[in-house]
C-alpha positions as a Python dict, from the first residue, in 0.01 Angstrom:
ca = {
    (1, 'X'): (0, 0, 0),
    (2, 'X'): (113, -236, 252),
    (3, 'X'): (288, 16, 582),
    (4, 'X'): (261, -301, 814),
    (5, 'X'): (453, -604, 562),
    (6, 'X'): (559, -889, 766),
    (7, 'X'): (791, -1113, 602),
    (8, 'X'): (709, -1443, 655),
    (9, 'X'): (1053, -1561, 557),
    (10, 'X'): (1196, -1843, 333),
    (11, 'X'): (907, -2067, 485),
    (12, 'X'): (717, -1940, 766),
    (13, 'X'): (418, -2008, 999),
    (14, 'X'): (161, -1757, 1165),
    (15, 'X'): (-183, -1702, 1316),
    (16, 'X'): (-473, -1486, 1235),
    (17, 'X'): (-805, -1541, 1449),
    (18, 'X'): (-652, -1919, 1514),
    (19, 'X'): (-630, -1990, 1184),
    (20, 'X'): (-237, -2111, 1144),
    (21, 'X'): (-84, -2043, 787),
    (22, 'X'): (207, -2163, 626),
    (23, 'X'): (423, -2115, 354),
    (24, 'X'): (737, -2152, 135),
    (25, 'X'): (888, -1957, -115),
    (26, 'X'): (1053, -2035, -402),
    (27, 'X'): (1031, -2239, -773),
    (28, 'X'): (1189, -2599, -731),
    (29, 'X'): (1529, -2685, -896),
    (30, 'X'): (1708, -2982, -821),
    (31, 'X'): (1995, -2887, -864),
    (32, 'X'): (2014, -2611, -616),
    (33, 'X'): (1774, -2765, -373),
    (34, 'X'): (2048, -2920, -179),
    (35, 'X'): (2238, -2632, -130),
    (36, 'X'): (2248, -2359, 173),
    (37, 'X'): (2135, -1972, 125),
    (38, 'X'): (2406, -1773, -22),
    (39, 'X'): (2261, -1547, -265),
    (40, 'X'): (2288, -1222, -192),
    (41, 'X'): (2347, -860, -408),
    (42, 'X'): (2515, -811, -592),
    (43, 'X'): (2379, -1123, -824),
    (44, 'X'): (2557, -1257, -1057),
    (45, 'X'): (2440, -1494, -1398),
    (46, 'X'): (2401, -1778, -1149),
    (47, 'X'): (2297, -1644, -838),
    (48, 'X'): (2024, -1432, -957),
    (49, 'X'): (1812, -1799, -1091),
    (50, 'X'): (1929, -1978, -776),
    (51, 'X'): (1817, -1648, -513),
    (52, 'X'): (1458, -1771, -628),
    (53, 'X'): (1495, -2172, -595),
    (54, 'X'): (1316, -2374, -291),
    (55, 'X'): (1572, -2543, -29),
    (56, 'X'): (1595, -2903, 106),
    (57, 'X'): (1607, -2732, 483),
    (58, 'X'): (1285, -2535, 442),
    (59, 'X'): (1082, -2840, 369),
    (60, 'X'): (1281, -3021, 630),
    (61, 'X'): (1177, -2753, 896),
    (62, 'X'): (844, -2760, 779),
    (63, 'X'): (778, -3165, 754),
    (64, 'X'): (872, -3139, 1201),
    (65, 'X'): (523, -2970, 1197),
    (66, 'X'): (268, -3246, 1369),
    (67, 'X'): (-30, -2992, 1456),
    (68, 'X'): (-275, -2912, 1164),
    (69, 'X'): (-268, -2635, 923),
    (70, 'X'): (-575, -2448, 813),
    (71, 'X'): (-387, -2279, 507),
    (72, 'X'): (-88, -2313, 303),
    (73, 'X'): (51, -2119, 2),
    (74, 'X'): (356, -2227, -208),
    (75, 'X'): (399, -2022, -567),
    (76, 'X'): (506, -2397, -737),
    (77, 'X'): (192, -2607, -754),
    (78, 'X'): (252, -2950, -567),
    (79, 'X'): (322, -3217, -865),
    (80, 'X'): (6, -3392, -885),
    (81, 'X'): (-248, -3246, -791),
    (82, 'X'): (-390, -3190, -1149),
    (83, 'X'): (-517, -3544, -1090),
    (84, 'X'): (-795, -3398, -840),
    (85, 'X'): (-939, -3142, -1045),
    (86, 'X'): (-1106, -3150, -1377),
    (87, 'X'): (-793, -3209, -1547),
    (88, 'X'): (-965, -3233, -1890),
    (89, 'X'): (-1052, -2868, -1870),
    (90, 'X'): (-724, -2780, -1710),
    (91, 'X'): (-565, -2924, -2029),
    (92, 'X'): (-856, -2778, -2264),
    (93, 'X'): (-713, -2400, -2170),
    (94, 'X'): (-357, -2462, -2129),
    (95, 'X'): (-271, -2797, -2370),
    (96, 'X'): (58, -2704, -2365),
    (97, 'X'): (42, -2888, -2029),
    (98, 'X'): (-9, -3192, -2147),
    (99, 'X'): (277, -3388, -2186),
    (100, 'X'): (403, -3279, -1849),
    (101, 'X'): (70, -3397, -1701),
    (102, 'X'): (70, -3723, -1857),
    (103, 'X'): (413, -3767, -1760),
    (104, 'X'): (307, -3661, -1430),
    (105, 'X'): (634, -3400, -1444),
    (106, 'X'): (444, -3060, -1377),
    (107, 'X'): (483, -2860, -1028),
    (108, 'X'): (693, -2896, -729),
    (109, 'X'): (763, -3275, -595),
    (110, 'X'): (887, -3106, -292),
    (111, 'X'): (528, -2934, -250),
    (112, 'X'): (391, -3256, -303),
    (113, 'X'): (564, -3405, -46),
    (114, 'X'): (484, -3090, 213),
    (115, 'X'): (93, -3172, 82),
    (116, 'X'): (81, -3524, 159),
    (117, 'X'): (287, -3460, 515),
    (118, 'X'): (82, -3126, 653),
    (119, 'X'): (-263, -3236, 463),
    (120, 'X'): (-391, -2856, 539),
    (121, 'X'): (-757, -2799, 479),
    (122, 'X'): (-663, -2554, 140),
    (123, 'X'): (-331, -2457, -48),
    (124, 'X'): (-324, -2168, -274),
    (125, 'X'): (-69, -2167, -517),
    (126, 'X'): (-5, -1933, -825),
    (127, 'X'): (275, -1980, -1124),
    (128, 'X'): (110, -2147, -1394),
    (129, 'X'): (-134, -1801, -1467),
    (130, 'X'): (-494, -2040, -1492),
    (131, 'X'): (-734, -2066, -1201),
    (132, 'X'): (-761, -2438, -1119),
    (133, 'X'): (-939, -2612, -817),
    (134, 'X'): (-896, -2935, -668),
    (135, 'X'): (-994, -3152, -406),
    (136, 'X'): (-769, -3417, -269),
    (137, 'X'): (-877, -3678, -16),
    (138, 'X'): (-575, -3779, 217),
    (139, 'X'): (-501, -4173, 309),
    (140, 'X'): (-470, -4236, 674),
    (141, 'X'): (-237, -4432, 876),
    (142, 'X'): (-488, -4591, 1118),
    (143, 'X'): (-823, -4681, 1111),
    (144, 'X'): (-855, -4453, 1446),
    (145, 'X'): (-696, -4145, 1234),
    (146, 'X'): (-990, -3925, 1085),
    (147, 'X'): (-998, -3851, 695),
    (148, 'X'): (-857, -3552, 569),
    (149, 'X'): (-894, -3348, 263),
    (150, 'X'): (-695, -3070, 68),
    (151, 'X'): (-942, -2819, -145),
    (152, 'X'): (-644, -2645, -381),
    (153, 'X'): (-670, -2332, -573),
    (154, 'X'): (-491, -2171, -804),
    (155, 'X'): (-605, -1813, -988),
    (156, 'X'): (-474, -1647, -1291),
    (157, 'X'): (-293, -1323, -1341),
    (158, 'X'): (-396, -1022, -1233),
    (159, 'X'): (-535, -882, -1612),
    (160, 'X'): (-882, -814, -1757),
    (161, 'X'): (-1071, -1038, -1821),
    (162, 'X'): (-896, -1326, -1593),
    (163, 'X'): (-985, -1504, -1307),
    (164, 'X'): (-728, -1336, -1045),
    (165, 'X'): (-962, -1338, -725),
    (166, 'X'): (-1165, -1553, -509),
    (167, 'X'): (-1359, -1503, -197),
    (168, 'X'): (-1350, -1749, 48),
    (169, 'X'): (-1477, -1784, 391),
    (170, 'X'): (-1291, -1955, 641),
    (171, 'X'): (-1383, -2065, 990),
    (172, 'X'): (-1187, -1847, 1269),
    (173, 'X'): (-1198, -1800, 1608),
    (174, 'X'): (-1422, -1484, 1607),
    (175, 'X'): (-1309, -1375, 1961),
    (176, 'X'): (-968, -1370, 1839),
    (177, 'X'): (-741, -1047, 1761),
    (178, 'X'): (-719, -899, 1477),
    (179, 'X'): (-328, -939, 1421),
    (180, 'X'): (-113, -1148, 1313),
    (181, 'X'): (60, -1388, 1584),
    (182, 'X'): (405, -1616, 1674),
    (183, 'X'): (283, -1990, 1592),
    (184, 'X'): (468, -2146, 1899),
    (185, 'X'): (535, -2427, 1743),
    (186, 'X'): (672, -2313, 1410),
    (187, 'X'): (907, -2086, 1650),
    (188, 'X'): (1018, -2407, 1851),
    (189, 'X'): (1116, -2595, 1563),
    (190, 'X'): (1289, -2307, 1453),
    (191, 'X'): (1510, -2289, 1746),
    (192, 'X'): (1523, -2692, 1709),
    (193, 'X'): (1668, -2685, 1365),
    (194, 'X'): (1913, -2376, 1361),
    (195, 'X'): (2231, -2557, 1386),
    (196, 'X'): (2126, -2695, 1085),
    (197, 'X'): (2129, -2338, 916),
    (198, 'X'): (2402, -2325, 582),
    (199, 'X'): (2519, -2033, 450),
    (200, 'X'): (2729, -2183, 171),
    (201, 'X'): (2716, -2332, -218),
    (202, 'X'): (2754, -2702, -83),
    (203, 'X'): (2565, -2919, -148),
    (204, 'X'): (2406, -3145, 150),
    (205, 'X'): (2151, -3394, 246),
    (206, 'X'): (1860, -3331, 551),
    (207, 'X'): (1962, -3511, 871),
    (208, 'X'): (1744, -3869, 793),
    (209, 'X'): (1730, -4221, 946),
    (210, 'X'): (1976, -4394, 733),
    (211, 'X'): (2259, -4453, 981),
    (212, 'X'): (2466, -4195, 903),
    (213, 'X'): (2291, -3903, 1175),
    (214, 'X'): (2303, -3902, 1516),
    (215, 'X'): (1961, -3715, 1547),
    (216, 'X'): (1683, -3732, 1229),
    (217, 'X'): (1369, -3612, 1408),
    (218, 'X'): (1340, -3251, 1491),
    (219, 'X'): (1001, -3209, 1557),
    (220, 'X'): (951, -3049, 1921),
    (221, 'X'): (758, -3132, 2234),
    (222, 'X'): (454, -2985, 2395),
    (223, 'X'): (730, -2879, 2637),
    (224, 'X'): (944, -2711, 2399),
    (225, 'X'): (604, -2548, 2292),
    (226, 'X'): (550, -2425, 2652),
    (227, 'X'): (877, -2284, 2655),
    (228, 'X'): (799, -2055, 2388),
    (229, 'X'): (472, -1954, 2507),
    (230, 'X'): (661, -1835, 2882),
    (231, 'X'): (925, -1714, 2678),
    (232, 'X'): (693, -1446, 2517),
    (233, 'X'): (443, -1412, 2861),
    (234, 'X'): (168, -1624, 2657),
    (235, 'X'): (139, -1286, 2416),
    (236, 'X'): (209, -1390, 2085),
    (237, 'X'): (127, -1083, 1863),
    (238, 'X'): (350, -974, 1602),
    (239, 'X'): (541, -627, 1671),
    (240, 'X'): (434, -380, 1313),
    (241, 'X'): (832, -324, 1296),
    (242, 'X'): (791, -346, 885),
    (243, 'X'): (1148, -100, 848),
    (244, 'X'): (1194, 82, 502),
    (245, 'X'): (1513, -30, 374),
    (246, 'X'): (1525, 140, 2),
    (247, 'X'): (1364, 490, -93),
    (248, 'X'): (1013, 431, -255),
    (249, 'X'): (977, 454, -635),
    (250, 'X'): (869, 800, -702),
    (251, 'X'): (793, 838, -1093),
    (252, 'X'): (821, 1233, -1085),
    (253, 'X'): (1159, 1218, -1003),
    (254, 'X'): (1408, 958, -1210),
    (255, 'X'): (1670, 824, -1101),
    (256, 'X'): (1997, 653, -1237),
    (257, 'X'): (1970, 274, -1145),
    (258, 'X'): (2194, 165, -902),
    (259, 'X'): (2314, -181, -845),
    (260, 'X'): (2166, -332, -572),
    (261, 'X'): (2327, -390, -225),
    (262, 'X'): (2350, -669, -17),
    (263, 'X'): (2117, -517, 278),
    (264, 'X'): (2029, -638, 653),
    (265, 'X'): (1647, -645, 727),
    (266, 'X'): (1598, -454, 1066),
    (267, 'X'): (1267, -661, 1104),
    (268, 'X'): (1453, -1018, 1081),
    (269, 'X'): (1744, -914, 1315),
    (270, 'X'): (1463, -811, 1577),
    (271, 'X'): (1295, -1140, 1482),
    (272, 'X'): (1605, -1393, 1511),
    (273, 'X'): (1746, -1171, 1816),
    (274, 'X'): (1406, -1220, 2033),
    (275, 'X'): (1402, -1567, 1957),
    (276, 'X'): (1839, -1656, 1966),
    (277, 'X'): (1837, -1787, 1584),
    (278, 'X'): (2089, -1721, 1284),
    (279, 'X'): (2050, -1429, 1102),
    (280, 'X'): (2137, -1554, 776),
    (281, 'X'): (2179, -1214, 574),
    (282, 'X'): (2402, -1120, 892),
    (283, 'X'): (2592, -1447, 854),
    (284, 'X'): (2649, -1406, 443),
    (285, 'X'): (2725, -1093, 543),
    (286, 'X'): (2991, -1199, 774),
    (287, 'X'): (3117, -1430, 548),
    (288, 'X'): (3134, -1206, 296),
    (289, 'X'): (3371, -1027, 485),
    (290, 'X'): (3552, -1263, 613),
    (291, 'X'): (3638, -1361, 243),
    (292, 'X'): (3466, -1756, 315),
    (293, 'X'): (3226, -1621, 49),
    (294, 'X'): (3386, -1811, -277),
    (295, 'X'): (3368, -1781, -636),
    (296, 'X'): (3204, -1978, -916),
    (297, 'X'): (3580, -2057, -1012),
    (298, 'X'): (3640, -2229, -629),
    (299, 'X'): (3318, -2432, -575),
    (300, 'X'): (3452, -2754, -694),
    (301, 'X'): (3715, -2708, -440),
    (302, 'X'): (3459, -2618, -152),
    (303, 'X'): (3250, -2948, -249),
    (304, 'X'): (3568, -3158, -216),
    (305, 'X'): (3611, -3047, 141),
    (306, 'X'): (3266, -3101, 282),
    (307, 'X'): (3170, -3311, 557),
    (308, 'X'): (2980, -3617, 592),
    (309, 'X'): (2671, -3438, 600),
    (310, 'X'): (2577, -3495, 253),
    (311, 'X'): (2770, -3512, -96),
    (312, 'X'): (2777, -3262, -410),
    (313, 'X'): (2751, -3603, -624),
    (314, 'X'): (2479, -3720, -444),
    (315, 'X'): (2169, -3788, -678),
    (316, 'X'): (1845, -3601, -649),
    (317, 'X'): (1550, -3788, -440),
    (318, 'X'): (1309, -3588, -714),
    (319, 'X'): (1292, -3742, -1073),
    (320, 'X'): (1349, -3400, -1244),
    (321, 'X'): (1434, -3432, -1584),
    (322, 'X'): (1230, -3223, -1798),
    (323, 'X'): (1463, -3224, -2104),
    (324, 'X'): (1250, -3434, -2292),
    (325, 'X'): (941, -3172, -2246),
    (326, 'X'): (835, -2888, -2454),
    (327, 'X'): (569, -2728, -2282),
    (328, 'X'): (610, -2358, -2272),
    (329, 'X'): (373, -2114, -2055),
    (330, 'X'): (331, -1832, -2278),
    (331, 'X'): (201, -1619, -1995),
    (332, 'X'): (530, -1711, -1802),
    (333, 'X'): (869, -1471, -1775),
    (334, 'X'): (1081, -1720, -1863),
    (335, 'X'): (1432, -1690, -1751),
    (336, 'X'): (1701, -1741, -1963),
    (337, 'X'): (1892, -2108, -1878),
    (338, 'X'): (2159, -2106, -2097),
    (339, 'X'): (2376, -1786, -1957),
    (340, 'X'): (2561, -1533, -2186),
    (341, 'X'): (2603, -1137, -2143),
    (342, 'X'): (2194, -1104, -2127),
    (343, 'X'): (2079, -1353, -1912),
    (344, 'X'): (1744, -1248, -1816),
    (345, 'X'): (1454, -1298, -2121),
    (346, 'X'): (1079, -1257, -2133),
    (347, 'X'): (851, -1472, -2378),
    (348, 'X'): (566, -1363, -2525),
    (349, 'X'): (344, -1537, -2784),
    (350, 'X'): (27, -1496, -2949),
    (351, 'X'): (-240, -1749, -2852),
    (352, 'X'): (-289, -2040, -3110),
    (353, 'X'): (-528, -1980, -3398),
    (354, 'X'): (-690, -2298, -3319),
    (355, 'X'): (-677, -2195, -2962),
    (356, 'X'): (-827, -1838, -2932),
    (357, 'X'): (-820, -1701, -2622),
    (358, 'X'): (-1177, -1739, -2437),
    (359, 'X'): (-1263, -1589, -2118),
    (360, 'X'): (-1571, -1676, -2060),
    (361, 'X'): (-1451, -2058, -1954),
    (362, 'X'): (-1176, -1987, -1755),
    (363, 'X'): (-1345, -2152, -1427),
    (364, 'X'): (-1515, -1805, -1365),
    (365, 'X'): (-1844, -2072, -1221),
    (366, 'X'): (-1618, -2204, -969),
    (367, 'X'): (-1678, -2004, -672),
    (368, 'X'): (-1718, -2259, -395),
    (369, 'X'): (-1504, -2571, -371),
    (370, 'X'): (-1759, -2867, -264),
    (371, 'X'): (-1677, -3209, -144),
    (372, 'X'): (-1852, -3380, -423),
    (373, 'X'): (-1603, -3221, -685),
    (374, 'X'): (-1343, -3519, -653),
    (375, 'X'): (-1257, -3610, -1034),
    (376, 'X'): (-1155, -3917, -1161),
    (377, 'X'): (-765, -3885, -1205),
    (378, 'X'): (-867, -4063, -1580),
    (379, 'X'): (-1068, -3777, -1645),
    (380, 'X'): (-786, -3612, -1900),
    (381, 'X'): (-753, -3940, -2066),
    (382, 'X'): (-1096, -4005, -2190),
    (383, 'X'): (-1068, -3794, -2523),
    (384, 'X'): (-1147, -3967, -2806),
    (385, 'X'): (-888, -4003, -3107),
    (386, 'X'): (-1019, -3660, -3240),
    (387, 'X'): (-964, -3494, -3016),
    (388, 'X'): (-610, -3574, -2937),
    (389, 'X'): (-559, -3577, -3296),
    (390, 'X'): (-660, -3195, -3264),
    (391, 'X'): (-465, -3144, -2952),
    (392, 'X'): (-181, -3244, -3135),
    (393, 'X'): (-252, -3007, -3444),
    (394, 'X'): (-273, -2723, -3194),
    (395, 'X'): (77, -2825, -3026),
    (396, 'X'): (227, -2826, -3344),
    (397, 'X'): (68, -2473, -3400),
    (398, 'X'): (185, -2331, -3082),
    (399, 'X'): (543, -2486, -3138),
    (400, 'X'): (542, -2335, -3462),
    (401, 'X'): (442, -1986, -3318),
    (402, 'X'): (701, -2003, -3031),
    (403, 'X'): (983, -2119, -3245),
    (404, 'X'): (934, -1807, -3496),
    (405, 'X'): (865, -1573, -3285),
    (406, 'X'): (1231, -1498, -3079),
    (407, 'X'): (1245, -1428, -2677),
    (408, 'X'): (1259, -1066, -2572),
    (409, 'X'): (1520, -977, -2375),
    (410, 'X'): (1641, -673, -2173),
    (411, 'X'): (1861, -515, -2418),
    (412, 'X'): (2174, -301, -2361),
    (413, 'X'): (2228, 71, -2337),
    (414, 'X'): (2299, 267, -2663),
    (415, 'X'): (2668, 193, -2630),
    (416, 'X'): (2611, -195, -2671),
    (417, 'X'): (2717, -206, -2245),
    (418, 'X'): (2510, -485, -2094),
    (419, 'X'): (2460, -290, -1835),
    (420, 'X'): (2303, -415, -1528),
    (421, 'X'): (2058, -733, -1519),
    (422, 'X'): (1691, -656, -1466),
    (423, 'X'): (1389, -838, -1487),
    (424, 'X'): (1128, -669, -1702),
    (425, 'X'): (769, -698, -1635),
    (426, 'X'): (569, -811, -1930),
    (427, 'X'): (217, -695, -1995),
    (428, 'X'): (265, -355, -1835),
    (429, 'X'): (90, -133, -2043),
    (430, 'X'): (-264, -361, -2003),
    (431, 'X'): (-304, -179, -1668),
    (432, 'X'): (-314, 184, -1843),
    (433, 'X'): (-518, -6, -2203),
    (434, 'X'): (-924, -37, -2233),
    (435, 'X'): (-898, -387, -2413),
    (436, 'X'): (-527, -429, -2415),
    (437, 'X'): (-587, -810, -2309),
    (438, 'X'): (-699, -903, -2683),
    (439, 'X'): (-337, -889, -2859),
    (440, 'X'): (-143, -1064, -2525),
}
């Protein structure tokens, strides 16, 4: 499907026909955010949540970046930036969103921050399964600065019936090649930052301007730039060294399952080799062997002996308590929070009576994001008393249906054994079923 993958890495920038693109992986959890990457196979009840969660040093690397962006992609939506859109509608097909919009509690306040900081001309983001468009207008410092402006979009899952795909055009340099290229200045701050590189469950703060760091500002010079650029002869094209690592699936002939392995990435090691970064599967690995790896039974010890770099009891910058919320995504796998032998669940509810499911105005007329589509960020609160009063029948609907109707989860083998933890895909008859789409 894909012979050529490059793997744009925990957060990443690259060219294609001079457009730059960025991105950053990962849902956002406060309280791993702070901590360095040590997740690695085999997972464990913890590690296999936190593998997934964003870090405080990828938005750090990422907030040094001064030149524009054409495109970025998170899989969070920026907190937000329901406020640009037509929010009412937004909340029309999904009102289980509500009281995490009004409480202005839903996405990614680290994406937010990255939005307001690069101000790229779109962001595509995924997660909450309902196509969504936005367009934000950026303040500026100065009155010499020039405007800019955001157009967001989100799509739905990939089913019948769903908004999943958009065509847009975007301006390139036509004379450009046609592969994908270094961004010299994502590769400079790379090389700025990697001392900064943490391989370990400790918590720590960003280097900042509050007294307490020598050096705060990592962003790089046009000389540093240069560097790069003689460093690789001015030819920045990206080497197809995509490396299988694990036999492909092949359906005709089974196999037992096999617990996963902690394994290097040929493609990285060329990558932070030709550039004289840290390999940080090659360092967990290291430390893996070198028995500095600890145990969930040792971490309090480990945050006792850290550094002044930052401090395990060291509140969150984000505002993220959600335990007051009960929105629920019933087209999201939901992973279980609370632990125990079977850790990893799936939820799946039938839509609302009230609320049937209906295609047809699921923003399938958006097709071009204008300028003039800037909505009031009072738009959602406009209903009249009927209409929350329905809103609020529905909720109690939907709460009903999701509080009757249990969480699936991956069950044992035949001899009650646990067994090892996989994530099931829901939905995965609908590709092989004519109108499956009707009973999701």
């Amino acid at each position: 499907v894909a012979p050529n993958i490059y793997y744009l890495g925990y957060a990443g920038v690259v060219r294609f026909r001079g457009v730059r693109i960025g991105g950053i992986s990962g849902i956002f959890k406060s309280h791993d955010y702070r901590k360095g990457h040590f997740e690695c196979p085999p997972y464990n009840q913890q590690t296999i949540r936190s593998a997934y969660h964003v870090r405080n040093i990828e938005v750090f690397k990422l907030k040094q970046l001064k030149r524009p962006i054409d495109i970025f992609m998170s899989h969070d939506w920026p907190r937000s930036i329901y406020h640009y859109g037509n929010k009412k509608q937004l909340l029309k097909m999904k009102s289980f969103f509500r009281q995490e919009v009004e409480s202005n509690t839903l996405g990614s306040p680290a994406a937010s921050e990255l939005l307001q900081h690069l101000k790229p001309t779109y962001w595509f983001s995924a997660h909450l399964h309902v196509k969504f468009a936005a367009f934000m207008q950026h303040q500026t410092n100065s009155k010499e600065e020039l405007p800019k402006a955001t157009k967001f979009l989100a799509l739905d899952k990939c089913l019948p019936h769903r908004d999943f795909l958009q065509i847009i055009d975007i301006e390139h340099d036509p004379s450009a090649g046609d592969s994908l290229e270094y961004d010299a200045e994502w590769i400079a701050v790379l090389k700025a930052t990697n001392s900064l590189v943490n391989v370990t469950q400790s918590s720590w703060s960003m280097p900042e301007n509050n007294g307490l760091h020598a050096k705060w500002d990592y962003s790089v010079t046009e000389e540093a730039i240069k560097e790069v650029l003689e460093e690789l002869n001015h030819n920045l094209k990206i080497p197809c060294n995509f490396t299988l690592t694990a036999a492909c699936y092949d359906p005709s002939k089974p196999q037992k399952q096999v617990e996963p392995v902690h394994t290097i990435n040929p493609q990285t090691t060329e990558f932070c080799a030709q550039f004289g970064l840290t390999d940080i599967n090659d360092r967990i690995q290291q430390a893996k062997e070198e028995g500095s790896v600890r145990g969930e039974h040792e971490e309090e010890e480990e945050e006792e002996e850290m550094d002044s770099t930052g401090s395990a009891e060291e509140p969150s910058e984000y505002n993220t308590d959600n335990s007051g919320l009960s929105s629920i995504n019933p087209d999201e796998i939901m992973l279980d929070e609370e632990g125990g032998d079977e850790d990893l669940s799936t939820c799946s509810v039938d839509p609302s009576p009230d609320h049937p499911p209906d295609f047809s105005a699921s923003f399938s007329d958006i097709r071009i994001m204008p300028d003039s589509m800037a909505v009031s960020s009072d738009d959602a609160m406009d209903s009249t008393n009927e209409e929350l009063e329905k809103s609020g029948v529905s909720k109690q609907v939907e709460e009903k249906s999701l509080n009757e109707r249990p969480l699936k989860r991956i069950g044992g083998n035949e001899n009650g054994n646990s067994g090892i933890k996989k994530i099931k895909r829901r939905n995965q008859a609908i590709y092989a079923a004519e109108d499956e789409d009707k009973t999701e």
